[in-house]
CSV table of C-alpha atoms in Angstrom, one decimal:
chain,number,residue,atom,x,y,z
A,1,MET,CA,-13.6,-21.6,-4.5
A,2,SER,CA,-12.2,-18.1,-4.4
A,3,LYS,CA,-8.5,-17.3,-4.4
A,4,GLU,CA,-6.9,-14.8,-2.1
A,5,ILE,CA,-3.7,-12.9,-2.8
A,6,ASP,CA,-1.9,-12.0,0.4
A,7,LYS,CA,-0.1,-8.7,0.4
A,8,LEU,CA,1.4,-6.2,2.8
A,9,ALA,CA,1.0,-2.4,2.6
A,10,TRP,CA,2.7,0.6,4.1
A,11,LEU,CA,0.4,3.5,5.0
A,12,CYS,CA,2.4,6.7,4.8
A,13,ILE,CA,0.4,9.8,5.7
A,14,ARG,CA,1.8,13.4,5.2
A,15,GLU,CA,-0.3,16.5,5.6
A,16,ARG,CA,-3.5,14.4,5.8
A,17,ARG,CA,-2.8,12.7,2.5
A,18,LEU,CA,-1.8,9.0,1.8
A,19,LEU,CA,1.1,8.1,-0.4
A,20,GLY,CA,0.0,6.2,-3.5
A,21,ALA,CA,2.1,4.5,-6.1
A,22,ARG,CA,1.4,3.8,-9.8
A,23,SER,CA,3.2,1.0,-11.6
A,24,GLU,CA,4.5,1.4,-15.1
A,25,ASN,CA,1.8,0.7,-17.8
A,26,LYS,CA,-1.0,1.0,-15.1
A,27,THR,CA,-3.5,3.7,-14.6
A,28,LEU,CA,-4.6,3.1,-11.0
A,29,TYR,CA,-2.7,3.9,-7.9
A,30,TYR,CA,-2.2,1.4,-5.1
A,31,ILE,CA,-0.7,1.4,-1.6
A,32,PRO,CA,3.0,0.7,-1.6
A,33,GLY,CA,4.0,-2.8,-0.4
A,34,GLY,CA,3.9,-6.3,-1.8
A,35,LYS,CA,4.1,-10.0,-1.1
A,36,ARG,CA,6.3,-11.9,1.3
A,37,GLU,CA,9.1,-14.0,0.0
A,38,ALA,CA,9.8,-17.5,1.5
A,39,GLY,CA,10.9,-17.2,5.1
A,40,GLU,CA,10.0,-13.5,5.5
A,41,ASN,CA,7.8,-12.1,8.2
A,42,ASP,CA,5.7,-9.0,7.7
A,43,GLU,CA,8.3,-6.6,8.9
A,44,GLN,CA,11.1,-8.0,6.7
A,45,ALA,CA,8.9,-8.2,3.6
A,46,LEU,CA,7.4,-4.7,4.0
A,47,CYS,CA,10.8,-3.2,4.6
A,48,ARG,CA,12.3,-4.9,1.6
A,49,GLU,CA,9.3,-4.0,-0.7
A,50,VAL,CA,9.3,-0.3,0.3
A,51,LYS,CA,13.1,0.0,-0.1
A,52,GLU,CA,12.7,-1.6,-3.6
A,53,GLU,CA,9.8,0.6,-4.7
A,54,LEU,CA,10.4,3.9,-3.0
A,55,SER,CA,14.1,4.0,-2.1
A,56,VAL,CA,13.5,4.6,1.6
A,57,THR,CA,14.2,2.6,4.7
A,58,LEU,CA,11.4,1.8,7.1
A,59,LEU,CA,12.3,1.9,10.8
A,60,PRO,CA,11.3,-1.5,12.1
A,61,ASP,CA,10.8,-0.4,15.7
A,62,THR,CA,8.1,2.0,14.5
A,63,LEU,CA,6.0,-0.5,12.6
A,64,ARG,CA,2.4,-0.4,13.9
A,65,TYR,CA,-0.5,-2.6,12.6
A,66,ALA,CA,-3.2,-0.5,11.0
A,67,GLY,CA,-5.7,-3.1,9.8
A,68,THR,CA,-6.5,-5.8,7.3
A,69,PHE,CA,-8.7,-5.1,4.2
A,70,ARG,CA,-10.1,-7.4,1.6
A,71,ALA,CA,-11.4,-6.5,-1.9
A,72,HIS,CA,-11.6,-7.7,-5.5
A,73,ALA,CA,-8.0,-8.0,-6.9
A,74,GLU,CA,-7.8,-5.4,-9.7
A,75,GLY,CA,-7.2,-6.9,-13.1
A,76,LYS,CA,-7.9,-10.5,-11.8
A,77,ALA,CA,-10.7,-12.9,-12.5
A,78,GLU,CA,-14.0,-12.7,-10.7
A,79,GLY,CA,-13.7,-14.2,-7.2
A,80,VAL,CA,-10.0,-13.4,-6.8
A,81,GLN,CA,-9.6,-11.3,-3.7
A,82,VAL,CA,-6.6,-9.4,-2.3
A,83,LYS,CA,-6.0,-9.3,1.4
A,84,MET,CA,-4.0,-6.2,2.4
A,85,THR,CA,-2.4,-6.3,5.8
A,86,CYS,CA,-1.5,-2.7,6.5
A,87,TYR,CA,1.1,-1.0,8.7
A,88,PHE,CA,2.2,2.5,9.6
A,89,ALA,CA,6.0,3.1,10.0
A,90,ASP,CA,8.4,5.9,10.1
A,91,PHE,CA,11.2,6.0,7.5
A,92,ILE,CA,14.5,7.6,6.6
A,93,GLY,CA,15.5,8.7,3.2
A,94,GLU,CA,13.9,10.6,0.4
A,95,LEU,CA,10.8,9.1,-1.3
A,96,ARG,CA,11.3,8.5,-5.0
A,97,ALA,CA,9.8,6.1,-7.5
A,98,ALA,CA,12.0,3.1,-8.2
A,99,ALA,CA,11.8,-0.5,-9.6
A,100,GLU,CA,8.5,-0.8,-11.4
A,101,ILE,CA,7.0,2.4,-9.9
A,102,ALA,CA,6.3,5.1,-12.5
A,103,GLU,CA,4.9,7.7,-10.2
A,104,ILE,CA,4.2,8.4,-6.5
A,105,ARG,CA,1.5,10.9,-5.4
A,106,TRP,CA,-0.1,12.1,-2.2
A,107,LEU,CA,-3.8,11.3,-2.4
A,108,SER,CA,-6.9,12.2,-0.4
A,109,ALA,CA,-10.1,10.2,0.0
A,110,GLN,CA,-11.6,12.1,-2.9
A,111,ASP,CA,-9.0,10.5,-5.2
A,112,GLY,CA,-10.5,7.0,-4.6
A,113,GLU,CA,-11.7,6.5,-8.2
A,114,GLN,CA,-8.0,6.7,-9.3
A,115,CYS,CA,-7.1,3.8,-7.0
A,116,SER,CA,-7.5,0.0,-6.8
A,117,PRO,CA,-10.5,-1.4,-5.0
A,118,ALA,CA,-8.4,-2.4,-2.0
A,119,ALA,CA,-6.9,1.1,-1.8
A,120,ARG,CA,-10.4,2.6,-1.9
A,121,LEU,CA,-11.3,0.6,1.2
A,122,ILE,CA,-8.2,1.8,3.0
A,123,PHE,CA,-8.9,5.4,2.0
A,124,GLU,CA,-12.4,5.1,3.3
A,125,HIS,CA,-11.2,3.7,6.6
A,126,LEU,CA,-8.5,6.3,7.1
A,127,HIS,CA,-11.0,9.1,6.2
A,128,GLN,CA,-13.5,7.7,8.8
A,129,GLN,CA,-10.7,7.7,11.3
A,130,ARG,CA,-10.0,11.4,10.4
A,131,LEU,CA,-6.4,10.6,9.4
A,132,ILE,CA,-6.8,11.8,5.8
A,133,ASP,CA,-8.9,14.4,4.1
């Protein structure tokens, strides 16, 4: 039986590029976000994770569902999948790497090889929707 890791992701697009984050001691970029804690809904968890990782505040009233994507969980055993439930949202503050994040970068669909398998699926989707280059 396969295992599924349930995560949330924030899709932040600027100048037709998607914000990616790279954790310390990792080589691949992923989409900012994370897991829910006990009792949290998607909005609460995503706002908390983005604040921790990127030092900005998401505006909850602007949260818009963008899609759910499943792929192999990078660095995990065969059969372990990650489910990424993605949202767009506006924010206030200045984006900067915090917590375990070593670097943030604006990425295009051509940067897919530098990203996790789930992020590659999201890039392909956004590119097909003509939201990123």
